[in-house]
């Protein structure tokens, strides 16, 4: 919004107003001792109009462009002052006062306020000295420089207002992003909870219905035990309790294997680590025929991300122990130690 307002203002100050002063100067060129220096000054003014309105990042302008403008306006003043008549008020033959004023106002609006004040200060000294040389009264000399000084002061104030608007807009955008992220997290949590509740109802309703009816056989009782273990895995295993792991864990329990899955990390695993862990854990569960399988995600910040221990009573010498470590970024993501 700030840029949408300030860009037309910059174009008006940097193009339209200096151009109108050039036209006024051309209509009064007959008052000059010679037209050539002022025509050269007008050419410089046209170049500076392009310099001060060239688009850049945001509302600002390159410091180089501001320095060129300050030097150019000083040269314009010297050129026009050199051919002004002596002893009479120059009127619009001193078109350069308004043109320089608007060029430096544009510099101030484009966040180069210090250089705008430097430029208007140099102009004020040169122009007042030139007025005294051309035998104008001090009041007339001051009249030619006071208005440009006031305009740069106004531009300074407007630029400060725009600066505060920039800060407020950035703060509002940051708040909007934070609010959007918070709403997204809450919505994702709500969806996750709803999905879990739906899955829980789907998994437990048939069994609960049979329990309420008192119509349970041995298979139903065994299924209740497996369902209880699966729900415990989801609560305690979190990051490790994927659908594939839960299915393999149930199949292992049905074969008589004791399965324990714990998540002490409580945050997501890096993708490469998660992929390696799930492959290894599902493999260990699918191979187990007896004994136990234990998997644990360790707290974040430890060197070891996940440990897996599998022991089969039928083959005690083939104990399986594995550590999955997080690797530094760019180093492959995961390392497996047996």
Short mmCIF file of C-alpha atoms in Angstrom, two decimals:
data_model
loop_
_atom_site.label_atom_id
_atom_site.label_comp_id
_atom_site.label_asym_id
_atom_site.label_seq_id
_atom_site.Cartn_x
_atom_site.Cartn_y
_atom_site.Cartn_z
CA UNK A 1 0.00 0.00 0.00
CA UNK A 2 2.84 2.39 0.90
CA UNK A 3 4.56 1.87 -2.46
CA UNK A 4 1.24 2.24 -4.27
CA UNK A 5 0.85 5.69 -2.69
CA UNK A 6 4.45 6.90 -2.82
CA UNK A 7 5.33 5.93 -6.41
CA UNK A 8 2.82 8.33 -8.06
CA UNK A 9 3.94 11.02 -5.58
CA UNK A 10 7.58 10.45 -6.52
CA UNK A 11 6.78 10.66 -10.23
CA UNK A 12 4.83 13.88 -9.72
CA UNK A 13 7.62 15.50 -7.69
CA UNK A 14 10.47 14.21 -9.83
CA UNK A 15 8.96 14.58 -13.32
CA UNK A 16 5.85 16.75 -13.54
CA UNK A 17 6.93 19.67 -11.33
CA UNK A 18 10.52 20.04 -12.66
CA UNK A 19 9.14 19.83 -16.21
CA UNK A 20 6.66 22.63 -15.47
CA UNK A 21 9.48 24.81 -14.11
CA UNK A 22 11.51 24.18 -17.26
CA UNK A 23 8.54 25.38 -19.33
CA UNK A 24 8.27 28.53 -17.18
CA UNK A 25 11.99 29.11 -17.66
CA UNK A 26 11.66 28.81 -21.44
CA UNK A 27 8.88 31.44 -21.44
CA UNK A 28 11.15 33.83 -19.53
CA UNK A 29 14.40 33.07 -21.32
CA UNK A 30 14.40 36.58 -22.83
CA UNK A 31 15.40 38.08 -19.47
CA UNK A 32 18.71 36.23 -19.48
CA UNK A 33 22.03 37.69 -20.55
CA UNK A 34 22.60 34.53 -22.63
CA UNK A 35 20.29 31.52 -23.18
CA UNK A 36 22.97 28.85 -23.55
CA UNK A 37 23.99 28.26 -19.92
CA UNK A 38 20.34 27.98 -18.85
CA UNK A 39 19.56 25.63 -21.76
CA UNK A 40 22.46 23.46 -20.62
CA UNK A 41 21.05 23.60 -17.07
CA UNK A 42 17.69 22.48 -18.45
CA UNK A 43 19.36 19.52 -20.14
CA UNK A 44 21.01 18.60 -16.84
CA UNK A 45 17.61 18.92 -15.14
CA UNK A 46 16.03 16.46 -17.60
CA UNK A 47 18.82 13.95 -16.88
CA UNK A 48 18.33 14.40 -13.12
CA UNK A 49 14.58 13.87 -13.54
CA UNK A 50 15.39 10.40 -14.88
CA UNK A 51 17.99 9.79 -12.15
CA UNK A 52 15.65 10.63 -9.25
CA UNK A 53 12.68 8.61 -10.57
CA UNK A 54 14.51 5.47 -11.69
CA UNK A 55 12.78 2.56 -9.87
CA UNK A 56 14.71 0.67 -7.21
CA UNK A 57 13.93 -1.70 -4.36
CA UNK A 58 10.91 -0.39 -2.46
CA UNK A 59 10.71 3.41 -2.13
CA UNK A 60 14.45 3.98 -1.70
CA UNK A 61 16.97 5.17 -4.26
CA UNK A 62 20.64 4.24 -4.69
CA UNK A 63 23.00 6.55 -2.83
CA UNK A 64 24.95 7.03 -6.06
CA UNK A 65 21.87 8.55 -7.72
CA UNK A 66 21.38 10.92 -4.78
CA UNK A 67 25.02 12.10 -4.96
CA UNK A 68 24.65 12.69 -8.73
CA UNK A 69 21.50 14.73 -8.05
CA UNK A 70 23.20 16.91 -5.42
CA UNK A 71 26.15 17.61 -7.74
CA UNK A 72 23.85 18.21 -10.70
CA UNK A 73 21.62 20.68 -8.87
CA UNK A 74 24.66 22.65 -7.67
CA UNK A 75 25.90 22.87 -11.28
CA UNK A 76 22.41 23.92 -12.46
CA UNK A 77 22.38 26.76 -9.94
CA UNK A 78 25.81 28.03 -10.98
CA UNK A 79 24.90 27.92 -14.68
CA UNK A 80 21.61 29.80 -14.31
CA UNK A 81 23.02 32.33 -11.82
CA UNK A 82 25.78 33.17 -14.33
CA UNK A 83 23.29 34.68 -16.82
CA UNK A 84 20.60 36.24 -14.58
CA UNK A 85 20.08 40.00 -14.98
CA UNK A 86 21.56 42.40 -12.41
CA UNK A 87 19.50 44.74 -10.26
CA UNK A 88 16.06 43.26 -11.00
CA UNK A 89 14.12 40.34 -9.57
CA UNK A 90 14.56 37.45 -12.05
CA UNK A 91 11.02 36.08 -11.61
CA UNK A 92 10.56 32.79 -13.48
CA UNK A 93 13.87 33.31 -15.25
CA UNK A 94 15.09 31.74 -11.98
CA UNK A 95 13.12 28.61 -12.84
CA UNK A 96 15.94 26.51 -11.46
CA UNK A 97 14.92 27.33 -7.84
CA UNK A 98 11.64 25.41 -8.21
CA UNK A 99 13.18 22.63 -10.30
CA UNK A 100 16.02 22.06 -7.84
CA UNK A 101 13.54 22.17 -4.98
CA UNK A 102 11.43 19.39 -6.49
CA UNK A 103 14.41 17.23 -7.44
CA UNK A 104 15.72 17.37 -3.87
CA UNK A 105 12.24 16.80 -2.44
CA UNK A 106 12.16 13.59 -4.49
CA UNK A 107 15.56 12.59 -3.07
CA UNK A 108 14.17 13.09 0.46
CA UNK A 109 11.02 11.09 -0.28
CA UNK A 110 13.22 8.25 -1.54
CA UNK A 111 14.97 7.87 1.83
CA UNK A 112 18.15 9.82 1.08
CA UNK A 113 17.23 12.58 3.52
CA UNK A 114 20.77 13.55 4.58
CA UNK A 115 21.85 14.09 0.97
CA UNK A 116 18.65 16.04 0.24
CA UNK A 117 19.50 18.43 3.10
CA UNK A 118 23.10 18.66 1.88
CA UNK A 119 21.89 19.52 -1.62
CA UNK A 120 19.39 22.14 -0.47
CA UNK A 121 22.04 23.59 1.86
CA UNK A 122 24.54 23.97 -1.03
CA UNK A 123 21.77 25.48 -3.18
CA UNK A 124 20.79 27.98 -0.45
CA UNK A 125 24.38 29.22 -0.01
CA UNK A 126 25.05 29.48 -3.75
CA UNK A 127 21.69 31.06 -4.60
CA UNK A 128 21.73 33.61 -1.79
CA UNK A 129 25.31 34.56 -2.65
CA UNK A 130 24.32 34.88 -6.32
CA UNK A 131 21.35 37.10 -5.37
CA UNK A 132 23.67 39.41 -3.47
CA UNK A 133 26.06 39.50 -6.42
CA UNK A 134 23.12 40.48 -8.69
CA UNK A 135 22.26 43.29 -6.24
CA UNK A 136 18.96 41.92 -5.02
CA UNK A 137 17.75 42.85 -1.55
CA UNK A 138 18.39 40.34 1.26
CA UNK A 139 14.63 39.79 1.46
CA UNK A 140 14.46 38.89 -2.24
CA UNK A 141 17.49 36.64 -1.86
CA UNK A 142 15.93 34.85 1.09
CA UNK A 143 12.60 34.53 -0.72
CA UNK A 144 14.31 32.52 -3.45
CA UNK A 145 15.69 29.96 -0.95
CA UNK A 146 13.16 29.80 1.90
CA UNK A 147 10.47 27.98 -0.10
CA UNK A 148 12.85 25.22 -1.28
CA UNK A 149 14.06 24.79 2.30
CA UNK A 150 10.46 24.48 3.52
CA UNK A 151 9.63 21.93 0.81
CA UNK A 152 12.57 19.72 1.75
CA UNK A 153 11.50 19.97 5.40
CA UNK A 154 7.98 18.87 4.45
CA UNK A 155 9.42 16.02 2.36
CA UNK A 156 11.51 14.97 5.36
CA UNK A 157 8.38 14.80 7.51
CA UNK A 158 6.43 12.90 4.85
CA UNK A 159 9.31 10.45 4.43
CA UNK A 160 9.31 9.84 8.20
CA UNK A 161 5.56 9.13 8.05
CA UNK A 162 6.14 6.69 5.18
CA UNK A 163 8.92 5.07 7.23
CA UNK A 164 6.58 4.55 10.18
CA UNK A 165 3.99 3.13 7.77
CA UNK A 166 6.64 0.70 6.48
CA UNK A 167 7.29 -0.50 10.04
CA UNK A 168 3.58 -0.85 10.81
CA UNK A 169 2.93 -2.73 7.56
CA UNK A 170 5.84 -5.14 8.25
CA UNK A 171 4.60 -5.68 11.81
CA UNK A 172 1.08 -6.36 10.54
CA UNK A 173 2.39 -8.79 7.91
CA UNK A 174 4.49 -10.60 10.55
CA UNK A 175 1.48 -10.84 12.87
CA UNK A 176 -0.65 -12.11 10.00
CA UNK A 177 1.92 -14.79 9.16
CA UNK A 178 2.21 -15.87 12.80
CA UNK A 179 -1.56 -15.93 13.14
CA UNK A 180 -1.91 -17.93 9.92
CA UNK A 181 0.71 -20.43 11.08
CA UNK A 182 -1.01 -20.78 14.48
CA UNK A 183 -4.42 -21.32 12.85
CA UNK A 184 -2.88 -23.85 10.45
CA UNK A 185 -1.30 -25.76 13.36
CA UNK A 186 -4.57 -25.76 15.30
CA UNK A 187 -6.49 -26.91 12.23
CA UNK A 188 -3.95 -29.68 11.58
CA UNK A 189 -4.18 -30.74 15.24
CA UNK A 190 -7.97 -30.76 15.04
CA UNK A 191 -7.90 -32.84 11.84
CA UNK A 192 -5.38 -35.24 13.38
CA UNK A 193 -7.49 -35.64 16.52
CA UNK A 194 -10.65 -36.15 14.49
CA UNK A 195 -8.92 -38.70 12.29
CA UNK A 196 -7.56 -40.55 15.34
CA UNK A 197 -10.98 -40.53 17.05
CA UNK A 198 -12.59 -41.85 13.85
CA UNK A 199 -10.00 -44.61 13.54
CA UNK A 200 -10.35 -45.43 17.24
CA UNK A 201 -14.11 -45.71 16.92
CA UNK A 202 -13.79 -47.88 13.82
CA UNK A 203 -11.26 -50.18 15.53
CA UNK A 204 -12.97 -50.51 18.90
CA UNK A 205 -16.70 -50.26 18.22
CA UNK A 206 -17.23 -53.88 17.07
CA UNK A 207 -15.33 -55.22 20.09
CA UNK A 208 -17.07 -52.87 22.52
CA UNK A 209 -20.41 -53.90 21.08
CA UNK A 210 -19.59 -57.56 21.73
CA UNK A 211 -18.39 -56.77 25.26
CA UNK A 212 -21.62 -54.88 25.98
CA UNK A 213 -23.65 -57.83 24.69
CA UNK A 214 -21.55 -60.30 26.71
CA UNK A 215 -20.93 -62.27 23.53
CA UNK A 216 -17.16 -62.88 23.60
CA UNK A 217 -15.35 -66.05 22.60
CA UNK A 218 -11.66 -66.88 22.97
CA UNK A 219 -10.74 -65.24 19.66
CA UNK A 220 -12.55 -62.06 20.64
CA UNK A 221 -10.73 -61.96 23.97
CA UNK A 222 -7.39 -62.39 22.20
CA UNK A 223 -8.37 -59.62 19.77
CA UNK A 224 -9.15 -57.34 22.73
CA UNK A 225 -5.61 -57.89 24.00
CA UNK A 226 -4.07 -57.14 20.59
CA UNK A 227 -6.23 -54.05 20.24
CA UNK A 228 -5.17 -52.83 23.66
CA UNK A 229 -1.50 -53.31 22.73
CA UNK A 230 -2.03 -51.45 19.44
CA UNK A 231 -3.64 -48.49 21.19
CA UNK A 232 -0.79 -48.46 23.72
CA UNK A 233 1.71 -48.42 20.83
CA UNK A 234 -0.05 -45.41 19.31
CA UNK A 235 0.01 -43.52 22.60
CA UNK A 236 3.57 -44.41 23.67
CA UNK A 237 5.16 -44.99 20.28
CA UNK A 238 3.91 -41.86 18.45
CA UNK A 239 6.60 -41.19 15.80
CA UNK A 240 7.40 -44.92 15.47
CA UNK A 241 3.79 -46.12 15.39
CA UNK A 242 3.09 -45.96 11.65
CA UNK A 243 0.39 -48.13 10.08
CA UNK A 244 3.01 -50.54 8.72
CA UNK A 245 4.74 -50.84 12.09
CA UNK A 246 1.43 -51.39 13.90
CA UNK A 247 0.45 -54.12 11.44
CA UNK A 248 3.81 -55.87 11.79
CA UNK A 249 3.70 -55.50 15.60
CA UNK A 250 0.25 -57.13 15.77
CA UNK A 251 1.38 -59.99 13.51
CA UNK A 252 4.45 -60.50 15.74
CA UNK A 253 2.35 -60.53 18.91
CA UNK A 254 0.05 -63.11 17.33
CA UNK A 255 3.17 -65.29 16.92
CA UNK A 256 3.96 -64.87 20.64
CA UNK A 257 6.54 -62.06 20.38
CA UNK A 258 6.59 -59.36 23.07
CA UNK A 259 6.69 -55.92 21.40
CA UNK A 260 7.40 -52.58 23.08
CA UNK A 261 7.56 -49.29 21.19
CA UNK A 262 8.46 -46.02 22.94
CA UNK A 263 8.87 -42.45 21.72
CA UNK A 264 10.83 -40.24 24.12
CA UNK A 265 11.66 -37.81 21.31
CA UNK A 266 8.15 -36.32 20.90
CA UNK A 267 9.12 -34.58 17.65
CA UNK A 268 9.30 -35.82 14.08
CA UNK A 269 12.40 -37.67 12.92
CA UNK A 270 14.36 -36.36 9.93
CA UNK A 271 13.03 -37.95 6.76
CA UNK A 272 16.12 -40.04 6.03
CA UNK A 273 16.30 -41.28 9.63
CA UNK A 274 12.59 -42.10 9.73
CA UNK A 275 12.81 -44.03 6.47
CA UNK A 276 15.77 -46.11 7.72
CA UNK A 277 14.19 -46.72 11.15
CA UNK A 278 10.89 -47.94 9.72
CA UNK A 279 12.65 -50.31 7.31
CA UNK A 280 14.75 -51.78 10.12
CA UNK A 281 11.91 -51.96 12.67
CA UNK A 282 9.42 -53.58 10.29
CA UNK A 283 12.13 -56.04 9.24
CA UNK A 284 12.89 -56.96 12.86
CA UNK A 285 9.19 -57.44 13.66
CA UNK A 286 8.57 -59.54 10.57
CA UNK A 287 11.57 -61.80 11.31
CA UNK A 288 10.74 -62.31 14.99
CA UNK A 289 9.22 -65.72 15.86
CA UNK A 290 9.71 -65.64 19.61
CA UNK A 291 11.24 -63.52 22.36
CA UNK A 292 10.85 -59.76 22.17
CA UNK A 293 11.37 -56.64 20.01
CA UNK A 294 11.95 -53.28 21.65
CA UNK A 295 12.26 -49.95 19.80
CA UNK A 296 12.85 -46.54 21.36
CA UNK A 297 13.16 -43.05 19.89
CA UNK A 298 15.57 -41.15 22.14
CA UNK A 299 15.16 -37.49 23.14
CA UNK A 300 16.11 -34.93 20.52
CA UNK A 301 19.69 -33.68 20.68
CA UNK A 302 21.27 -37.03 21.46
CA UNK A 303 23.75 -38.61 19.11
CA UNK A 304 21.59 -41.73 18.77
CA UNK A 305 18.09 -41.12 17.36
CA UNK A 306 16.55 -44.63 17.65
CA UNK A 307 17.56 -47.98 19.10
CA UNK A 308 16.09 -51.37 18.13
CA UNK A 309 16.70 -54.56 20.11
CA UNK A 310 15.35 -57.96 19.01
CA UNK A 311 15.95 -61.24 20.86
CA UNK A 312 14.67 -64.65 19.86
CA UNK A 313 14.75 -67.34 22.56
CA UNK A 314 15.10 -70.02 19.89
CA UNK A 315 18.31 -68.44 18.57
CA UNK A 316 19.90 -66.61 21.51
CA UNK A 317 23.18 -66.14 19.66
CA UNK A 318 21.47 -64.06 16.95
CA UNK A 319 20.53 -61.12 19.13
CA UNK A 320 19.82 -58.09 16.95
CA UNK A 321 20.76 -54.61 18.20
CA UNK A 322 20.80 -51.53 16.04
CA UNK A 323 21.39 -47.79 16.55
CA UNK A 324 20.25 -45.23 14.02
CA UNK A 325 22.10 -41.92 14.29
CA UNK A 326 21.33 -38.53 12.85
CA UNK A 327 24.01 -37.36 10.47
CA UNK A 328 24.91 -33.69 10.00
CA UNK A 329 23.05 -31.95 7.20
CA UNK A 330 24.46 -32.94 3.82
CA UNK A 331 26.15 -36.08 5.19
CA UNK A 332 23.55 -38.62 4.15
CA UNK A 333 20.92 -38.06 6.84
CA UNK A 334 21.23 -41.33 8.84
CA UNK A 335 23.87 -43.82 9.97
CA UNK A 336 23.12 -47.36 11.12
CA UNK A 337 25.35 -49.08 13.70
CA UNK A 338 24.76 -52.79 14.45
#
